[in-house]
Coordinates of C-alpha atoms in Angstrom, one line a residue:
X1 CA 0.0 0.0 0.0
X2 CA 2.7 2.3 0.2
X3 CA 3.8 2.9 -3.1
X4 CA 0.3 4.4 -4.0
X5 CA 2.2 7.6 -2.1
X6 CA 5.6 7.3 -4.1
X7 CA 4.3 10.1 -6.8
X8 CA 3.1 12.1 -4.4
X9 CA 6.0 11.7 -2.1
X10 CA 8.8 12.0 -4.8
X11 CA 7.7 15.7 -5.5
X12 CA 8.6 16.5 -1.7
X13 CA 11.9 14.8 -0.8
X14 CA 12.0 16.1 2.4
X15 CA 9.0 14.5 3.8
X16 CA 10.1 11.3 1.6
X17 CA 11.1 9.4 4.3
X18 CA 8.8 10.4 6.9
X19 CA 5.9 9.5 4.6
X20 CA 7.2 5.9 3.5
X21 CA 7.9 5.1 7.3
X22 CA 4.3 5.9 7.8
X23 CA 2.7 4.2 4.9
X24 CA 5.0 0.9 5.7
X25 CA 4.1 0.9 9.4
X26 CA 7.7 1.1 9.8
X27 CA 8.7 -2.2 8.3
X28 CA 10.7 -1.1 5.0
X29 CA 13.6 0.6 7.4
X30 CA 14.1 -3.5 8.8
X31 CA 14.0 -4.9 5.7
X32 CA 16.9 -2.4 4.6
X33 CA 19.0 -2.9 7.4
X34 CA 18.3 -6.8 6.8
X35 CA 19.6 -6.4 2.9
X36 CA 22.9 -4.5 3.9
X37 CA 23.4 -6.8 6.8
X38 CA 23.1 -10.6 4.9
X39 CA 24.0 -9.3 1.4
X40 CA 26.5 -6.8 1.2
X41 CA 30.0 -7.7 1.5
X42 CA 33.1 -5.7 1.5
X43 CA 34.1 -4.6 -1.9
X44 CA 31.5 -5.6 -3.8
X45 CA 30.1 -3.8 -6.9
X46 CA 26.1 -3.2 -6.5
X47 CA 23.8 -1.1 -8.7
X48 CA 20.8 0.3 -6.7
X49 CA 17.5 1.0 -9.2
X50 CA 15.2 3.9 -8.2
X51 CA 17.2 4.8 -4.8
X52 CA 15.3 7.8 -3.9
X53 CA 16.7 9.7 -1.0
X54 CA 18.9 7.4 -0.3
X55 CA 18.2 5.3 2.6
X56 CA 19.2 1.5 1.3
X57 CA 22.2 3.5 -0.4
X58 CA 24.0 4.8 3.1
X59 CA 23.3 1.6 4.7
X60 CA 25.3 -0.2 1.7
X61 CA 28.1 2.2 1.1
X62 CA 28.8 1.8 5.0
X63 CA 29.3 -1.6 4.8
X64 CA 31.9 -1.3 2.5
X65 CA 30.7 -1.7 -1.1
X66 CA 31.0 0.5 -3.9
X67 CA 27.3 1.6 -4.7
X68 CA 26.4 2.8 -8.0
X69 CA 23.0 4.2 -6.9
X70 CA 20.3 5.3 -9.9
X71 CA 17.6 7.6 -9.8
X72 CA 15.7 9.6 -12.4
X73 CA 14.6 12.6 -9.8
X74 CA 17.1 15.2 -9.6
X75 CA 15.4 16.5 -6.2
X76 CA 15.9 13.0 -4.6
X77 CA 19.3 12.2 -6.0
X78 CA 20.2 15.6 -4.1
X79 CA 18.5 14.5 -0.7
X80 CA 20.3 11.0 -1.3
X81 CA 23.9 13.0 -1.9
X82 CA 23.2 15.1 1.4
X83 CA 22.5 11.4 3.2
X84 CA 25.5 9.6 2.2
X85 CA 27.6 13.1 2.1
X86 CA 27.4 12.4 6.3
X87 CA 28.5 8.8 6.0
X88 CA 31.8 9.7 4.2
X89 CA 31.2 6.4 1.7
X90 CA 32.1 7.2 -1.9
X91 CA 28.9 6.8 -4.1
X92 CA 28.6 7.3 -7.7
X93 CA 25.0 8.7 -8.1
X94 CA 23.7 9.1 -11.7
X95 CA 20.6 10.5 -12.7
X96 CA 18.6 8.8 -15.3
X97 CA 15.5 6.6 -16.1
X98 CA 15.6 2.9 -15.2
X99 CA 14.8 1.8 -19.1
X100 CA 17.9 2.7 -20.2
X101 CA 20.2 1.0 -17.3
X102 CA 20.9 -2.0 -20.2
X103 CA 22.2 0.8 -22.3
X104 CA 24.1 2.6 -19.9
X105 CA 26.6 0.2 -18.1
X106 CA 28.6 -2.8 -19.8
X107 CA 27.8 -6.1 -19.0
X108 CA 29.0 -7.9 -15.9
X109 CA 29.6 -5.0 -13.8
X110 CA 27.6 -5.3 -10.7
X111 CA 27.9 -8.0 -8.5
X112 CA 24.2 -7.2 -7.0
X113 CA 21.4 -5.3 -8.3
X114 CA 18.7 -3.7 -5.5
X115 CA 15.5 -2.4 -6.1
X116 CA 13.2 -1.2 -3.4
X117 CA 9.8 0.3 -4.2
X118 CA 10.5 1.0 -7.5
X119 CA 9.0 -1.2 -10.2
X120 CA 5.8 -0.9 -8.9
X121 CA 6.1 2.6 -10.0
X122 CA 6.8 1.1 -13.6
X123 CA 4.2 0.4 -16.6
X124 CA 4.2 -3.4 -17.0
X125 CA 6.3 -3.0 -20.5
X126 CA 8.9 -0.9 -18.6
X127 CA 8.9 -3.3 -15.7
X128 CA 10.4 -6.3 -18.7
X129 CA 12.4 -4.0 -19.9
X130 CA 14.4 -3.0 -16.8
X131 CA 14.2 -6.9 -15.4
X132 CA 15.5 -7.8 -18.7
X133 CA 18.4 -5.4 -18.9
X134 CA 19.2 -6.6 -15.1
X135 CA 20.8 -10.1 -16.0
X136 CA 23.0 -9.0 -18.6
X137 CA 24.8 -7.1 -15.7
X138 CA 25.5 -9.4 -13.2
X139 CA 28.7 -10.5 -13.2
X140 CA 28.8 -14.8 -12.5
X141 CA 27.2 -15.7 -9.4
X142 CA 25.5 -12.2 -9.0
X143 CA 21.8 -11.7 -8.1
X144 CA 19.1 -9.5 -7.8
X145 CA 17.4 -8.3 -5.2
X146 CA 13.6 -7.1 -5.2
X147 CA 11.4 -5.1 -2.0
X148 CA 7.9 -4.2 -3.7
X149 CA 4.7 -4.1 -2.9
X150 CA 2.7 -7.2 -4.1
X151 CA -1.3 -8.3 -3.9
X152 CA -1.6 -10.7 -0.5
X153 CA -2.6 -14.3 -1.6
X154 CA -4.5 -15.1 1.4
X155 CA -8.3 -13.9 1.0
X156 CA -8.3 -12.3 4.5
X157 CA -5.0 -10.4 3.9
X158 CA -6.1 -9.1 0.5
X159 CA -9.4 -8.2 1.7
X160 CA -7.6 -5.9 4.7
X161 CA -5.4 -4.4 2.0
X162 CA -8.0 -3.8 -0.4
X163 CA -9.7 -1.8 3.0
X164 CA -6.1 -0.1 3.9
X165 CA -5.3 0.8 -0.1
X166 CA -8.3 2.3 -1.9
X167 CA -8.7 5.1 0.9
X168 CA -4.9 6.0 -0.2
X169 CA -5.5 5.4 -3.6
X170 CA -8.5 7.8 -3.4
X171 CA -6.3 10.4 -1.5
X172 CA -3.2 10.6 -4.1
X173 CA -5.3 10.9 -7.5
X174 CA -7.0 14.3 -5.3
X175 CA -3.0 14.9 -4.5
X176 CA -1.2 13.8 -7.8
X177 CA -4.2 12.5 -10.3
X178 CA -2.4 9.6 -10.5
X179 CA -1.5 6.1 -8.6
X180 CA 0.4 3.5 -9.0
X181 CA -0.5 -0.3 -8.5
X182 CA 1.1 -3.1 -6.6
X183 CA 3.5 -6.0 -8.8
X184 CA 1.7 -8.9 -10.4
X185 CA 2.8 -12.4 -11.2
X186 CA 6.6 -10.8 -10.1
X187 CA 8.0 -14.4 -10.4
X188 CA 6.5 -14.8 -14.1
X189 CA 8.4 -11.4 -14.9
X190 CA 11.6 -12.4 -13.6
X191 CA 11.2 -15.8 -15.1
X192 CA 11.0 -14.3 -18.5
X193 CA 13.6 -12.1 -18.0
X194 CA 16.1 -15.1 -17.5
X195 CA 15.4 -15.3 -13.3
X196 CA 15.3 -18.1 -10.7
X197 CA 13.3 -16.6 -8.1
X198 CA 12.3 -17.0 -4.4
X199 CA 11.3 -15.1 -2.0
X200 CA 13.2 -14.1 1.1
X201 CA 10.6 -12.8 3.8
X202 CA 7.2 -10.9 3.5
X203 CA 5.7 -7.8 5.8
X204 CA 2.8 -6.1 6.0
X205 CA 0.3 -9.0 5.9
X206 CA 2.3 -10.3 3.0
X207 CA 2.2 -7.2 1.0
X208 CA 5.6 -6.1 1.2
X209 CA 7.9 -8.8 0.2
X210 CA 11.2 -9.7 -0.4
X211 CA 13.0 -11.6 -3.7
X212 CA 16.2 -12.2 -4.4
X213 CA 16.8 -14.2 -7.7
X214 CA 19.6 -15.4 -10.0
X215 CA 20.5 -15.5 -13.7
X216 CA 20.0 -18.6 -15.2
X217 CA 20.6 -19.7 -18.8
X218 CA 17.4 -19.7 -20.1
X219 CA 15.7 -16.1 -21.2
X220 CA 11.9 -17.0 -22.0
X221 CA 11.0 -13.5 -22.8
X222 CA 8.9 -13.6 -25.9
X223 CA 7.6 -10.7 -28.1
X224 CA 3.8 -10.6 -28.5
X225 CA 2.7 -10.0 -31.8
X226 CA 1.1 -6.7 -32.5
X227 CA -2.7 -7.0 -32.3
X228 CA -5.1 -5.7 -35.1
X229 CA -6.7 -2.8 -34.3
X230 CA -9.8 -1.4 -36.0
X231 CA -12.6 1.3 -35.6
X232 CA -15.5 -0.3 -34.3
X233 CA -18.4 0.4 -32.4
X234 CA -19.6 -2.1 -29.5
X235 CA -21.7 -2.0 -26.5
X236 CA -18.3 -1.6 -25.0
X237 CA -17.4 1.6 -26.2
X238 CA -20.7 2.7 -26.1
X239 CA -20.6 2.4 -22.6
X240 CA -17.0 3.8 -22.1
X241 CA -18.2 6.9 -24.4
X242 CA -21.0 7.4 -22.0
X243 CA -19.0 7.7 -19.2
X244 CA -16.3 9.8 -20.9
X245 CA -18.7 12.7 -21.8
X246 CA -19.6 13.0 -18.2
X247 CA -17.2 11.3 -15.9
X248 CA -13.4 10.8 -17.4
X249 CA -11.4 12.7 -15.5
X250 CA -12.6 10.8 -12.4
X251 CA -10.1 7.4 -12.4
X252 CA -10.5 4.4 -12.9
X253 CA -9.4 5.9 -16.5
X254 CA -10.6 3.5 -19.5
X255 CA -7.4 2.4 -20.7
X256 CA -5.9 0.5 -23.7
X257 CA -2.7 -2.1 -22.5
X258 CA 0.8 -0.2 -23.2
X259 CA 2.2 -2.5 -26.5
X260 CA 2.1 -2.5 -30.5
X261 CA -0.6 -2.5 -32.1
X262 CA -1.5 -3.1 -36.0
X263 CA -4.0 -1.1 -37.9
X264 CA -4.2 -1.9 -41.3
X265 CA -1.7 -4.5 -42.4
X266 CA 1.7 -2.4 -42.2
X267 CA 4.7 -3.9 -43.0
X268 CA 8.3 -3.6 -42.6
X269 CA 8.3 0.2 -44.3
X270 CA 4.8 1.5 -42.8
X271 CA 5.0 4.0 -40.2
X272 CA 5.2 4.1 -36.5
X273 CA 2.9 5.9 -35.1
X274 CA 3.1 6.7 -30.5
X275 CA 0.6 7.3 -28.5
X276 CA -0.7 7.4 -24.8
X277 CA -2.8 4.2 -23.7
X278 CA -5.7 6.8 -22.5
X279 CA -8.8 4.3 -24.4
X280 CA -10.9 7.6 -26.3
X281 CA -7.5 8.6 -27.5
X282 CA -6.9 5.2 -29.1
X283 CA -9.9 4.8 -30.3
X284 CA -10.3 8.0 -31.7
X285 CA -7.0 7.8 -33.5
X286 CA -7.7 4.2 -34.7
X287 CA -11.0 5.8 -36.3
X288 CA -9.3 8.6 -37.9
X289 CA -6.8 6.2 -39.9
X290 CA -8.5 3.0 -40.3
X291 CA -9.3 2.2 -43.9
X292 CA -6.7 5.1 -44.8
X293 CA -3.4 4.1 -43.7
X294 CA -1.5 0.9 -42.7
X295 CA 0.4 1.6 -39.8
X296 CA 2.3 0.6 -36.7
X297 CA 0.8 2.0 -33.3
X298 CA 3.0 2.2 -30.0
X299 CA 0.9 2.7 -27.4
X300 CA 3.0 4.2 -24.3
X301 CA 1.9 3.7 -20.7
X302 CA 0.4 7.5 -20.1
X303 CA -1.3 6.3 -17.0
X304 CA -4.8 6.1 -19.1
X305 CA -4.7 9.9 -19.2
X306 CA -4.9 12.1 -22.7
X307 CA -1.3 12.6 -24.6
X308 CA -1.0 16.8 -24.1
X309 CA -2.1 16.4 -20.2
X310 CA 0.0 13.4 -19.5
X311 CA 3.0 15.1 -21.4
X312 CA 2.5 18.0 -19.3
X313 CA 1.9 16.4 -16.0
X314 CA 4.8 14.2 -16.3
X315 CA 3.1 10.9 -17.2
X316 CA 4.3 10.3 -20.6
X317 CA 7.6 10.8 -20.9
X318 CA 10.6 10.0 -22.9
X319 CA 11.2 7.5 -21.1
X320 CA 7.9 5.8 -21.2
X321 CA 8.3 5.8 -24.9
X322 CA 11.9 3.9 -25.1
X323 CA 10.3 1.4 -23.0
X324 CA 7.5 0.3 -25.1
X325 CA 9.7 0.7 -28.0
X326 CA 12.0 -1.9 -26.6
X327 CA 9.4 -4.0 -25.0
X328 CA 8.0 -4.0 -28.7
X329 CA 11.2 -4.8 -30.0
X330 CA 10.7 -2.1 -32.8
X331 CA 14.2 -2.8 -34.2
X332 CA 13.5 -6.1 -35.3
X333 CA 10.1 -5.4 -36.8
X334 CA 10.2 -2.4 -39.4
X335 CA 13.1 -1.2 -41.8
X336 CA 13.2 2.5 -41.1
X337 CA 14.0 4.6 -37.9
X338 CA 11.3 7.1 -37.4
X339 CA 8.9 7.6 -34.7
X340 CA 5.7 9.7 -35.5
X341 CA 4.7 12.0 -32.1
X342 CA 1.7 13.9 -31.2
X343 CA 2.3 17.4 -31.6
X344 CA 0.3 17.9 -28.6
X345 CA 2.9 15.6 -26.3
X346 CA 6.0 18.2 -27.3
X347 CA 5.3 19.7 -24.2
X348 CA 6.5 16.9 -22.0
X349 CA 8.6 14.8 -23.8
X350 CA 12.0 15.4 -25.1
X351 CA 12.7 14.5 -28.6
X352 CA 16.4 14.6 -28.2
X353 CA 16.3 12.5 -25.3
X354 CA 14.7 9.8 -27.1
X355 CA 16.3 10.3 -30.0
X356 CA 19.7 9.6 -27.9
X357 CA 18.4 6.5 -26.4
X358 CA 16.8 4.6 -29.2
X359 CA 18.9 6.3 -32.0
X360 CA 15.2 6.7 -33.9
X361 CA 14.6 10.1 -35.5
X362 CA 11.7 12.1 -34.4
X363 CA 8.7 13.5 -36.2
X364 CA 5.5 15.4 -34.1
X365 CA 2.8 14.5 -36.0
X366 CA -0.5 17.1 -36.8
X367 CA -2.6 18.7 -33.4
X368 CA -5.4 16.3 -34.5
X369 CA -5.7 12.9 -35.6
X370 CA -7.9 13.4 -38.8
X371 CA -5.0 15.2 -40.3
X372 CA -2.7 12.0 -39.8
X373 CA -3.6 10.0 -43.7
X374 CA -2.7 13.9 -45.3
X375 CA 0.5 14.2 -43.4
X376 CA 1.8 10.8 -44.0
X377 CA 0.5 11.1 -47.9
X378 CA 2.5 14.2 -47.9
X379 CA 6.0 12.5 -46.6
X380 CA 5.6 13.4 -42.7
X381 CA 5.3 17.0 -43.7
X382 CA 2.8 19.7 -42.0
X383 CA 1.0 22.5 -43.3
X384 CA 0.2 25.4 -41.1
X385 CA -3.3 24.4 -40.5
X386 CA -2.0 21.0 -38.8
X387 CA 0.2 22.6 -36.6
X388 CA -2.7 25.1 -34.9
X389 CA -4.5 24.1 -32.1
X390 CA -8.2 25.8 -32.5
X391 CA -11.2 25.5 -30.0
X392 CA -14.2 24.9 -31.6
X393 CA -17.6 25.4 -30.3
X394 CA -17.9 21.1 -30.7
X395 CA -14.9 20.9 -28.2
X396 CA -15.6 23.5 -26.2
X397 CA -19.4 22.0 -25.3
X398 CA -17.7 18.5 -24.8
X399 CA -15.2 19.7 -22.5
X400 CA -17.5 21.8 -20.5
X401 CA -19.2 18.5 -20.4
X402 CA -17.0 17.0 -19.2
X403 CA -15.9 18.6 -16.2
X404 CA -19.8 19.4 -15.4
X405 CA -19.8 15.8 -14.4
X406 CA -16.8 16.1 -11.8
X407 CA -17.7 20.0 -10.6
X408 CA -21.5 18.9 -10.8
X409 CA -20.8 16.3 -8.1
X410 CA -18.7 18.6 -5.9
X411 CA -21.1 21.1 -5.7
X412 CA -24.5 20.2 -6.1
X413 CA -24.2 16.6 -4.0
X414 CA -23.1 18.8 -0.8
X415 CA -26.3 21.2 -2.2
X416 CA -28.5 18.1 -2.1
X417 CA -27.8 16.9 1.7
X418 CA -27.3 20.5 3.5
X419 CA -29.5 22.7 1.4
X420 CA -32.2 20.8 -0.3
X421 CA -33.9 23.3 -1.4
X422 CA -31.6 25.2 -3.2
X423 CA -30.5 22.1 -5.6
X424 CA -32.5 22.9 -8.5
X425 CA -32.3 26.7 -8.4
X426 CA -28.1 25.8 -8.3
X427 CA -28.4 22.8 -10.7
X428 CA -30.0 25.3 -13.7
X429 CA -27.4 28.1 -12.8
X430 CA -24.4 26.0 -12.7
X431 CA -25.4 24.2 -16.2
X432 CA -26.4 27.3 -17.3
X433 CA -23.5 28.9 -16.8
X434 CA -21.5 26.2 -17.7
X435 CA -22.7 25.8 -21.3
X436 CA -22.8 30.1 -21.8
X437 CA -19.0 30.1 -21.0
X438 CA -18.8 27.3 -23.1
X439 CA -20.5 29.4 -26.3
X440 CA -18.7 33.0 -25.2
X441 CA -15.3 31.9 -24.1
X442 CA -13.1 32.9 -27.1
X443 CA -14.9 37.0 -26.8
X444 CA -14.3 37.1 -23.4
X445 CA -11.2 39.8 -22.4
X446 CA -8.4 38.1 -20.3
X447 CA -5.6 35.5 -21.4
X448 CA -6.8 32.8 -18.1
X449 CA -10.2 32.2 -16.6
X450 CA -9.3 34.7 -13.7
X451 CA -9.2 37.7 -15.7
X452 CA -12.6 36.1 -17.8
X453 CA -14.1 35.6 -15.3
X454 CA -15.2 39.4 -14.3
X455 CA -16.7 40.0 -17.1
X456 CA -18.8 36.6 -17.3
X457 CA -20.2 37.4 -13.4
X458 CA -21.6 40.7 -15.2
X459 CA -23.2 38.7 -18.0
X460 CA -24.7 36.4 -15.2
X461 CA -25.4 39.3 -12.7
X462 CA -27.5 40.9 -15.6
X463 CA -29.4 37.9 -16.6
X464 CA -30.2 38.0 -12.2
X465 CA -31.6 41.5 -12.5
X466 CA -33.9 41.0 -15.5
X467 CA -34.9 37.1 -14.0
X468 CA -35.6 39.2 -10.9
X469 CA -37.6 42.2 -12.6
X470 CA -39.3 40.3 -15.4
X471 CA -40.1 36.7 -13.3
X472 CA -39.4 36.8 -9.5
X473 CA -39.4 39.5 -8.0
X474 CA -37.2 39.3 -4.3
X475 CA -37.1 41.4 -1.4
X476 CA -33.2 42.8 -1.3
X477 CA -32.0 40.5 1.0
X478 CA -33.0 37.3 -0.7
X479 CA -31.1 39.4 -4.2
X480 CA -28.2 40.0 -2.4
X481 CA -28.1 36.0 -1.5
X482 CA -28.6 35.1 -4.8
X483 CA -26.2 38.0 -6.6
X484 CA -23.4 36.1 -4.0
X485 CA -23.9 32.7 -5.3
X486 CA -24.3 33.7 -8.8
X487 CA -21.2 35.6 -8.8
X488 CA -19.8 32.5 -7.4
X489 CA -20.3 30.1 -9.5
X490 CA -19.5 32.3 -12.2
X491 CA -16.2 33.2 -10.9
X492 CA -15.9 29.2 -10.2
X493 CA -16.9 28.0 -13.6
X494 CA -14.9 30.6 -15.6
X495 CA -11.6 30.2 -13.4
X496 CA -11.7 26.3 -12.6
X497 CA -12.7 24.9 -16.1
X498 CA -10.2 26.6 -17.9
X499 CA -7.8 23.7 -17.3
X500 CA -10.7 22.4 -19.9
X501 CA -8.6 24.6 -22.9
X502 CA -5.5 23.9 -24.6
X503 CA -5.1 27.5 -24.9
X504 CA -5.0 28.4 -21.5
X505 CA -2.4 27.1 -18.6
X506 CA -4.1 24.4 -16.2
X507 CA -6.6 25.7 -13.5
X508 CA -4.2 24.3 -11.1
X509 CA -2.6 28.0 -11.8
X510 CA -5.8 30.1 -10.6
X511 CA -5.9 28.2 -7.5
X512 CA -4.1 30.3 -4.8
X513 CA -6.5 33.1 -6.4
X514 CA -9.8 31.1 -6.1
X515 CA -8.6 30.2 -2.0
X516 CA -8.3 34.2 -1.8
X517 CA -11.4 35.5 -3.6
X518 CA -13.3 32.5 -1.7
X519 CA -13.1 33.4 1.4
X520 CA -13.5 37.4 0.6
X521 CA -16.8 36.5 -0.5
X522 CA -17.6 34.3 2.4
X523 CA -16.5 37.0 4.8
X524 CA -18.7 39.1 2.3
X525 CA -21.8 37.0 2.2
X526 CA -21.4 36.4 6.4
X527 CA -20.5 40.6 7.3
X528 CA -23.1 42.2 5.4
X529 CA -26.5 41.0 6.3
X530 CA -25.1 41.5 9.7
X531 CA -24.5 45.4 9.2
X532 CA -27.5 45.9 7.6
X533 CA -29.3 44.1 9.9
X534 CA -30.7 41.8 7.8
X535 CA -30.0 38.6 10.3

């Protein structure tokens, strides 16, 4: 259950520790000291995978060997540097991403290989790939160590950690909008990577276990074959549909398993095209091409979310993408070396670093998938109207959709149960409102939903004052309470949902602002029917 934290964590280093020691109930800091103190020997040569802030690292250097420790968070590498810095044991600490560890040290060089909480971070493609790259590097008689968390086999134990982990689960997508999940079938990965396996002890119910494993001379790793792809509509994606236009920002995100895919029948010379494993996505790009072009598709662990807010939230990566490229063994199975992008992904992942690691060139594709068969016909080449990304009425209404289903159910439910009464009266304003910013958005002064968002209250305001003159005429007191919570769920709708836009910065940005104004309209809305004497 802990490593449902680790994305959360990893973006504060200096509560890293504190929070693992917490989430493990204190049993990962034993199970540490229990790997330096039966398997580290003097001298020996030992590569540590995903060492965080360096905890396992210190205990190891101490004890004599020569730690090469691997992380690819420049914030924990530092916190790890700081740890051993006190211990006075030479470390070599190199920052990079786990999926190229094959790539980056020769073979035979370590005499152990450690990885705690770390490949349960890992899509399961990147999880081969690293476990693959591991055997290769151990030097004769050297062996691999593994601390993860793991689903309990007993029904009792799984049912108590299914009760401990979907409250933290629950708690780190409102953090992080992500999670991670515990390892499955561990010993069938390291099998296929060439591994003997067994496991050394268990904690935490039998969540938190132990296995150390050794090369043997059989790899059974086996390339799947890329599975056809094509547009189709089912009660399936009828159903998945329905939930996206109301509900798909809320996990458990409808997603399409990381791996190569075939649409069409492409051959050796067809093109590779990458996306994120986000299902709509998939789908949407399968329907764009199908019929029109035979082609390759990597689909790239995103953590099931959309290619341009992955990219920017840090979800699909470089890194991401030379994993499935490898665990698709893309070298073997076409002739050329060119990787088709979404333009919309250039925001978070870096070209030249893939481009480095898999020595493929790299082309960002057109802003939308319907453009794809043109730029392909055209020899991978854009025109101006593929590179724009526009906002159309059609996407705006979806998006505003969208998000009506998440906001809908974080105001109006707490509506429903305190204030009954005012549930329709806010239901109609909030879609109201919703669907006007929707149609008005792109005339509306201001670069963010902040600054739009003045200017929309007096469009709402307005609409008030003639609903109140022409329909419903209120006493002041009732029109000031509804002026207040017009003017806040305009201010709401205009600055929140702009994270709905790919023009705008995430509404992640307004919300120091929204905190502010909030609680100057509460004081508002709680100070002046007292001095007027209206309570």
């Amino acid at each position: 259950m802990a490593t449902v934290f680790m994305r959360w964590l990893e973006t504060r280093p200096g509560d890293y520790d504190r929070g693992i020691r917490l989430l493990t109930l204190g049993r990962l800091r034993p199970l540490k000291e229990r790997i330096a103190q039966q398997h580290i020997r003097e001298g020996m040569r030992v590569l540590e995978i995903g060492c965080g802030t360096g905890a396992l690292t210190a205990l190891m250097a101490a004890r004599g060997a020569a730690v090469t420790a691997i992380d690819a968070s420049p914030a924990m590498l530092a916190k790890a540097r700081q740890k051993v810095a006190a211990s006075g044991s030479p470390v070599t600490f190199v920052q990079m991403d786990a999926t190229s560890v094959g790539d980056r040290f020769p073979a035979g060089s370590f005499d152990l290989i450690v990885a705690t909480l770390f490949l349960g971070e890992l899509g399961l493609e990147a999880q081969q790939v690293v476990l693959d790259a591991c055997a290769p590097l151990l030097a004769p008689g050297g062996r691999l160590l593994i601390a993860d968390e793991v689903v309990p086999s007993g029904t009792a134990a799984r049912l108590l950690y299914t009760l401990v982990r979907w409250p933290l689960v629950l708690l780190t997508w409102l953090l992080t909008r992500t999670t991670s999940a515990p390892l499955r079938d561990l010993e069938g990965l390291l099998s296929r990577a060439g591994f003997k396996a067994s496991q050394v002890c268990a904690a935490l119910g039998g969540s938190l276990v132990l296995y150390q494993a050794s090369p043997t001379d059989e790899a059974t790793v086996a390339r799947p074959r890329a599975v056809r792809l094509r547009h189709q509509v089912t009660l399936r994606t009828l159903l998945i549909d329905l939930w996206a236009a109301f509900f798909r920002i809320l996990p458990p995100y409808p997603k399409v398993k990381p791996g190569l895919y075939a649409v069409g029948r492409p051959g050796p010379d067809s093109p590779v095209l990458v996306t994120g494993n986000f299902d709509l996505t998939v789908r949407r790009l399968v329907r764009a091409i199908d019929g029109q072009v035979d082609a390759w598709l990597l689909v790239a662990d995103s953590a099931g979310i959309n290619v341009w807010c992955a990219a920017g939230g840090g979800y699909l990566t470089a890194e991401r993408i030379v994993a499935a490229a490898k665990a698709a063994g893309l070298d073997g199975l076409v002739s050329h070396r060119a990787l088709v992008l979404p333009q919309l992904c250039a925001n978070g992942v870096d070209g030249r670093r893939l481009r480095e690691a898999t020595g493929w060139q790299v082309h960002w594709g057109p802003v939308r998938a319907s453009d794809i068969p043109a730029y392909l016909a055209a020899g991978r080449r854009k025109t101006d109207a593929m590179r724009w990304v526009r906002f159309p009425l059609r996407d705006r209404l979806e998006m505003v959709t969208v998000t009506l289903g998440f906001y809908g159910l974080l105001i109006l439910l707490p509506i429903l149960v305190f204030w009954r009464h005012l549930f329709w009266p806010a239901t109609i304003s909030l879609v109201s409102l919703s669907y006007s910013y929707a149609v008005v958005e792109p005339w509306l002064p201001g670069r963010d939903g902040l600054a739009k968002s003045v200017p929309m209250t007096l469009i709402a305001l307005t609409g008030l004052l003639v609903y109140t003159a022409v329909w419903d005429p209120a006493p002041v007191p009732q029109l000031f309470g509804r002026a207040m919570g017009i003017t806040a769920l305009s201010f709401f709708c205009t600055a929140e949902m702009q994270g709905m836009s790919p023009l705008m910065r995430g509404e992640q940005a307004n919300w120091g602002w929204e905190a502010v104004v909030g609680a100057a309209m509460a004081l508002t809305y709680w100070l002046v029917p007292l001095a007027l004497g209206w309570r």
